[in-house]
Tab-separated table of C-alpha atoms in Angstrom:
chain	number	residue	atom	x	y	z
I	1	MET	CA	-21.245	9.282	7.711
I	2	ALA	CA	-18.507	9.089	10.299
I	3	LYS	CA	-15.059	10.390	10.519
I	4	ILE	CA	-12.682	7.400	11.295
I	5	LEU	CA	-9.027	7.272	12.027
I	6	THR	CA	-7.155	3.979	11.043
I	7	LEU	CA	-3.725	3.183	12.414
I	8	THR	CA	-1.643	1.068	10.195
I	9	MET	CA	1.572	0.255	12.361
I	10	ASN	CA	2.965	-2.138	9.511
I	11	PRO	CA	2.359	-0.657	5.883
I	12	ALA	CA	3.729	-2.537	3.058
I	13	LEU	CA	4.394	-1.995	-0.652
I	14	ASP	CA	2.776	-4.986	-2.567
I	15	LEU	CA	4.791	-5.960	-5.506
I	16	THR	CA	2.796	-8.239	-8.019
I	17	LEU	CA	5.179	-9.709	-10.570
I	18	GLN	CA	3.107	-11.337	-13.419
I	19	LEU	CA	4.608	-14.267	-15.433
I	20	GLY	CA	3.511	-15.641	-18.856
I	21	GLN	CA	4.355	-19.232	-17.504
I	22	LEU	CA	6.429	-20.662	-14.829
I	23	GLU	CA	9.063	-23.117	-15.815
I	24	LEU	CA	10.747	-25.147	-13.190
I	25	GLY	CA	14.333	-25.193	-12.977
I	26	GLN	CA	14.621	-22.258	-15.449
I	27	VAL	CA	15.099	-18.403	-15.101
I	28	ASN	CA	11.830	-16.970	-15.171
I	29	ARG	CA	11.228	-13.236	-15.927
I	30	SER	CA	8.147	-11.241	-15.211
I	31	ASN	CA	6.311	-9.547	-17.931
I	32	ALA	CA	4.660	-6.948	-15.852
I	33	MET	CA	5.040	-5.560	-12.241
I	34	LEU	CA	2.234	-4.070	-10.525
I	35	THR	CA	2.796	-2.090	-7.191
I	36	HIS	CA	0.294	-0.725	-4.687
I	37	ALA	CA	0.309	0.490	-1.213
I	38	ALA	CA	-1.195	-1.988	1.368
I	39	GLY	CA	-1.347	-3.028	5.072
I	40	LYS	CA	-4.256	-3.960	7.202
I	41	GLY	CA	-5.179	-0.411	8.236
I	42	LEU	CA	-4.988	0.928	4.797
I	43	ASN	CA	-7.000	-2.167	3.449
I	44	VAL	CA	-9.651	-1.352	6.054
I	45	ALA	CA	-9.722	2.490	5.394
I	46	GLN	CA	-10.476	1.681	1.655
I	47	VAL	CA	-13.312	-0.453	2.347
I	48	LEU	CA	-14.603	2.271	4.918
I	49	ALA	CA	-14.299	5.037	2.306
I	50	ASP	CA	-16.166	2.954	-0.244
I	51	LEU	CA	-18.901	2.920	2.356
I	52	GLY	CA	-18.969	6.481	2.689
I	53	HIS	CA	-16.736	7.459	5.569
I	54	GLU	CA	-14.119	10.089	5.815
I	55	LEU	CA	-10.836	8.675	6.634
I	56	THR	CA	-7.791	9.788	8.207
I	57	VAL	CA	-4.950	7.281	8.105
I	58	ALA	CA	-1.764	7.342	10.339
I	59	GLY	CA	1.305	5.216	11.236
I	60	PHE	CA	4.871	5.170	10.006
I	61	LEU	CA	6.299	5.338	6.364
I	62	GLY	CA	9.836	5.183	5.185
I	63	ILE	CA	10.620	8.278	3.324
I	64	ASP	CA	12.534	6.436	0.625
I	65	ASN	CA	9.513	4.848	-1.050
I	66	GLN	CA	6.459	6.887	0.107
I	67	GLN	CA	5.269	7.662	-3.323
I	68	ALA	CA	2.661	4.840	-3.727
I	69	PHE	CA	1.252	5.519	-0.566
I	70	GLU	CA	1.065	9.402	-1.149
I	71	ALA	CA	-0.634	8.394	-4.423
I	72	LEU	CA	-3.345	6.269	-2.628
I	73	PHE	CA	-4.016	9.031	-0.012
I	74	GLU	CA	-4.647	11.460	-2.776
I	75	ARG	CA	-6.683	9.371	-4.848
I	76	ARG	CA	-8.943	8.198	-1.921
I	77	HIS	CA	-9.023	11.705	-0.370
I	78	PHE	CA	-7.563	10.355	2.807
I	79	VAL	CA	-6.146	12.838	5.422
I	80	ASP	CA	-2.648	11.810	5.697
I	81	GLU	CA	-1.265	11.805	9.217
I	82	PHE	CA	1.365	9.381	8.823
I	83	VAL	CA	4.918	10.060	10.255
I	84	ARG	CA	7.784	9.835	8.078
I	85	VAL	CA	10.873	7.893	9.358
I	86	PRO	CA	14.224	7.439	7.462
I	87	GLY	CA	14.643	4.345	5.223
I	88	GLU	CA	11.926	2.169	3.202
I	89	THR	CA	8.736	0.772	4.131
I	90	ARG	CA	8.713	-3.017	3.786
I	91	SER	CA	7.797	-4.868	0.539
I	92	ASN	CA	5.913	-8.022	-0.147
I	93	ILE	CA	6.597	-9.698	-3.390
I	94	LYS	CA	3.810	-12.182	-5.016
I	95	MET	CA	4.164	-13.957	-8.415
């Protein structure tokens, strides 16, 4: 299969909060939180890897919260060419 490079210029950590139930006008607390590395380029890379291609992934990652991304790269056997920059990579919160 082909060797492919994906460029993810706007990676994100997706934080998904699970609620037992949502009560309007009340304080709602999550009972679980899932975190995973995301971004369009990384999502495409995962599909291409599932199809048998070898992937190199690149872009910019904040050094303060890079662990989830590094875990994904290791788990999926991606060659990591991301440039680390000061600060955090953005987060998306979903309920």
